[in-house]
Short mmCIF file of C-alpha atoms in Angstrom, two decimals:
data_model
loop_
_atom_site.label_atom_id
_atom_site.label_comp_id
_atom_site.label_asym_id
_atom_site.label_seq_id
_atom_site.Cartn_x
_atom_site.Cartn_y
_atom_site.Cartn_z
CA MET A 552 -11.45 3.27 14.70
CA GLU A 553 -12.23 0.20 14.01
CA LYS A 554 -10.20 -3.27 15.14
CA LYS A 555 -9.07 -4.18 11.82
CA ASN A 556 -8.09 -0.71 10.53
CA ILE A 557 -5.84 -0.78 13.70
CA GLU A 558 -4.86 -4.28 13.83
CA ALA A 559 -3.43 -3.22 9.31
CA ASN A 560 -2.46 0.19 11.00
CA TYR A 561 -0.23 -1.13 13.41
CA ILE A 562 0.98 -3.66 10.46
CA ILE A 563 1.78 -0.66 8.70
CA SER A 564 3.64 1.00 11.31
CA ALA A 565 5.81 -2.38 12.05
CA ARG A 566 6.43 -2.83 8.57
CA LYS A 567 7.99 1.49 8.16
CA GLN A 568 9.38 1.07 11.88
CA PHE A 569 11.40 -1.95 10.61
CA GLU A 570 12.49 -0.46 7.09
CA TYR A 571 14.14 2.23 9.08
CA TYR A 572 16.66 -0.08 10.76
CA GLN A 573 17.00 -1.68 7.63
CA ALA A 574 17.51 2.03 6.01
CA LEU A 575 20.30 3.09 8.72
CA GLY A 576 22.03 -0.51 8.18
CA SER A 577 22.35 -0.19 4.55
CA LYS A 578 23.67 3.73 4.96
CA THR A 579 26.27 2.71 7.51
CA PHE A 580 27.55 -0.35 5.21
CA ASP A 581 27.79 2.34 2.60
CA GLN A 582 30.22 4.09 4.12
CA LEU A 583 32.65 1.46 4.85
CA SER A 584 35.11 -0.83 3.73
CA ASP A 585 35.60 -4.63 3.24
CA GLU A 586 38.13 -4.72 5.84
CA ASP A 587 35.80 -2.34 8.01
CA LEU A 588 32.84 -5.06 7.75
CA PHE A 589 35.29 -7.58 9.35
CA LYS A 590 37.23 -6.23 11.87
CA LYS A 591 36.59 -7.43 15.27
CA ASP A 592 37.26 -4.79 18.71
CA HIS A 593 39.11 -7.71 20.13
CA SER A 594 39.14 -12.09 19.64
CA ASP A 595 35.71 -12.68 21.98
CA GLY A 596 33.80 -9.58 19.42
CA ASN A 597 31.68 -9.35 16.66
CA SER A 598 32.63 -7.89 13.21
CA ILE A 599 29.53 -5.87 11.34
CA ALA A 600 29.43 -9.39 9.56
CA ILE A 601 28.67 -11.66 12.63
CA VAL A 602 26.08 -9.23 13.37
CA VAL A 603 24.49 -9.33 9.77
CA ASN A 604 25.07 -12.96 9.93
CA HIS A 605 22.80 -13.23 13.45
CA MET A 606 20.22 -11.51 12.31
CA TRP A 607 20.02 -13.53 9.09
CA GLY A 608 19.83 -16.86 10.97
CA ASN A 609 17.31 -15.21 13.79
CA MET A 610 14.98 -12.79 11.04
CA ARG A 611 15.14 -16.60 8.81
CA SER A 612 14.08 -18.96 11.42
CA ARG A 613 11.84 -16.34 12.84
CA TRP A 614 10.09 -15.28 9.63
CA THR A 615 9.67 -18.28 8.02
CA ASP A 616 5.91 -20.00 8.16
CA PHE A 617 5.38 -17.35 11.09
CA LEU A 618 2.66 -17.89 11.05
CA THR A 619 2.22 -21.46 11.66
CA ALA A 620 5.60 -23.34 12.69
CA ASP A 621 7.49 -21.84 15.87
CA GLY A 622 9.95 -19.18 14.98
CA GLU A 623 13.02 -21.01 16.72
CA LYS A 624 13.61 -23.47 13.62
CA GLU A 625 14.96 -26.87 14.34
CA TRP A 626 17.65 -26.68 11.28
CA ARG A 627 19.08 -23.01 12.61
CA GLN A 628 21.99 -23.01 13.97
CA ARG A 629 21.87 -19.91 16.18
CA ASP A 630 26.14 -21.30 17.70
CA GLN A 631 27.39 -21.20 14.02
CA GLU A 632 26.11 -17.22 13.89
CA PHE A 633 28.39 -16.44 15.99
CA GLU A 634 31.13 -17.12 13.94
CA ASP A 635 33.54 -15.78 10.91
CA LEU A 636 31.10 -17.31 8.13
CA ILE A 637 30.35 -14.65 5.84
CA GLN A 638 33.31 -14.11 3.43
CA SER A 639 32.10 -11.34 1.03
CA ARG A 640 30.76 -7.74 1.18
CA GLU A 641 28.50 -9.11 -1.63
CA GLU A 642 27.44 -12.05 0.94
CA LEU A 643 26.98 -9.95 3.79
CA LEU A 644 24.53 -7.56 1.52
CA THR A 645 23.02 -10.46 0.00
CA LYS A 646 22.52 -12.48 3.42
CA TRP A 647 20.98 -8.66 5.16
CA GLU A 648 18.14 -8.71 1.87
CA GLU A 649 17.20 -12.18 2.17
CA GLY A 650 16.68 -11.64 6.39
CA TRP A 651 14.87 -8.55 5.28
CA ASN A 652 12.45 -9.98 2.64
CA CYS A 653 11.69 -12.87 4.39
CA LEU A 654 10.26 -10.53 7.14
CA TYR A 655 8.40 -8.62 5.19
CA SER A 656 7.26 -11.64 3.31
CA ALA A 657 5.90 -12.90 6.74
CA LEU A 658 4.08 -9.13 7.29
CA ASP A 659 2.14 -9.42 4.87
CA SER A 660 0.78 -12.36 5.42
CA VAL A 661 -0.94 -10.78 8.18
CA ASN A 662 -4.38 -9.63 7.54
CA GLU A 663 -7.33 -9.71 9.77
CA ASP A 664 -8.91 -12.88 9.54
CA ASN A 665 -5.39 -14.10 10.64
CA PHE A 666 -3.95 -11.23 12.97
CA SER A 667 -5.52 -13.04 16.41
CA THR A 668 -3.22 -16.40 15.67
CA PRO A 669 -0.91 -16.99 17.83
CA VAL A 670 2.53 -16.98 17.59
CA TYR A 671 5.01 -19.24 18.84
CA ILE A 672 9.16 -18.68 19.93
CA ARG A 673 10.62 -21.15 21.43
CA ASN A 674 6.99 -23.01 22.20
CA GLN A 675 6.09 -19.80 24.18
CA ALA A 676 2.73 -17.88 23.07
CA HIS A 677 2.74 -14.31 21.64
CA THR A 678 0.52 -11.84 20.15
CA ILE A 679 1.00 -10.93 17.22
CA VAL A 680 1.76 -7.98 17.84
CA ASP A 681 4.38 -9.22 20.63
CA ALA A 682 5.97 -10.79 18.18
CA VAL A 683 6.75 -8.44 16.25
CA ASN A 684 7.69 -6.37 19.37
CA ARG A 685 9.80 -8.80 20.28
CA GLN A 686 11.88 -9.12 16.52
CA LEU A 687 11.51 -5.23 16.06
CA CYS A 688 13.55 -4.55 19.95
CA HIS A 689 15.79 -7.31 19.16
CA TYR A 690 16.78 -5.75 15.13
CA ALA A 691 17.13 -2.23 16.39
CA TYR A 692 19.56 -3.40 19.45
CA HIS A 693 21.88 -5.34 16.54
CA VAL A 694 20.90 -2.00 13.99
CA GLY A 695 22.70 0.28 17.21
CA GLN A 696 25.76 -2.17 17.45
CA ILE A 697 26.37 -1.92 13.71
CA VAL A 698 25.72 1.69 12.93
CA LEU A 699 27.75 2.28 16.39
CA MET A 700 30.89 0.26 15.40
CA GLY A 701 30.83 2.34 11.48
CA LYS A 702 30.94 5.62 13.81
CA GLN A 703 34.05 4.13 15.47
CA TYR A 704 35.33 3.45 12.35
CA GLN A 705 34.87 6.14 10.33
CA GLY A 706 35.55 8.86 12.67
CA SER A 707 35.67 11.99 11.85
CA ASP A 708 34.79 10.73 8.81
CA TRP A 709 31.66 9.27 9.28
CA GLN A 710 28.64 10.85 7.80
CA SER A 711 25.62 11.18 10.41
CA LEU A 712 22.48 8.91 9.95
CA SER A 713 20.12 11.79 11.07
CA ILE A 714 20.61 15.15 12.74
CA PRO A 715 23.81 15.78 12.33
CA LYS A 716 25.80 17.31 15.97
CA GLY A 717 25.15 21.57 15.69
CA GLN A 718 22.41 21.38 13.18
CA SER A 719 19.44 20.93 15.60
CA LYS A 720 18.14 24.09 14.66
CA ALA A 721 18.17 24.25 10.72
CA PHE A 722 16.92 20.83 10.45
CA ASN A 723 13.61 21.28 12.78
CA ALA A 724 13.54 24.41 10.92
CA GLU A 725 13.21 22.80 7.76
CA LYS A 726 10.50 20.27 9.03
CA PHE A 727 8.41 22.96 10.90
CA SER A 728 8.34 25.01 7.30
CA ARG A 729 7.06 22.15 6.04
CA GLY A 730 3.60 22.30 8.44
CA LYS A 731 1.21 19.63 10.44
CA HIS A 732 2.03 16.98 7.96
CA GLY A 733 5.37 17.71 6.18
CA GLY A 734 6.42 14.24 5.69
CA HIS A 735 7.09 10.56 7.52
CA PHE A 736 10.01 10.49 10.03
CA THR A 737 11.89 8.13 7.59
CA ASP A 738 12.06 11.15 5.26
CA ASP A 739 14.90 12.14 7.65
CA ILE A 740 17.11 9.76 6.40
CA LYS A 741 19.79 10.58 4.32
#
């Protein structure tokens, strides 16, 4: 496989992974009340809204001018990202979408001509692969927090986002009945 195909395939794969985690978060929000989005387990804890605000701030900083400016922007107010700034579900969903759209626009700007461009985060050079992987892991971590909080808040009313407990055998039987190329992993998100 040619190098440019590997590079293009990497960006396509990374985007699919980001879309998967965005969908997990969105499906969690859909199950929660407004109160749940702002609930904290203790006074020092983060609510789902605070986690979203942090992700939004991080995404805007890291992905704005992705190939031309340091990912830690001077205008970023990271410490304020962990304050109760989001005041409504609508604001939370707007910031959620804005952050992801910023990310996708940056990924769409990567091509074979600029794939070797170093990406700086806090004055440290990264390859595009390293920079993307760094953020993919960071966002997966935070989406995991969101899903865990959502599951705890919903209790027995929680609707599984993957294979429901006790249904692995039926799930696998359905997947294998499709043949070898029966779909993409994101098809499994309900």
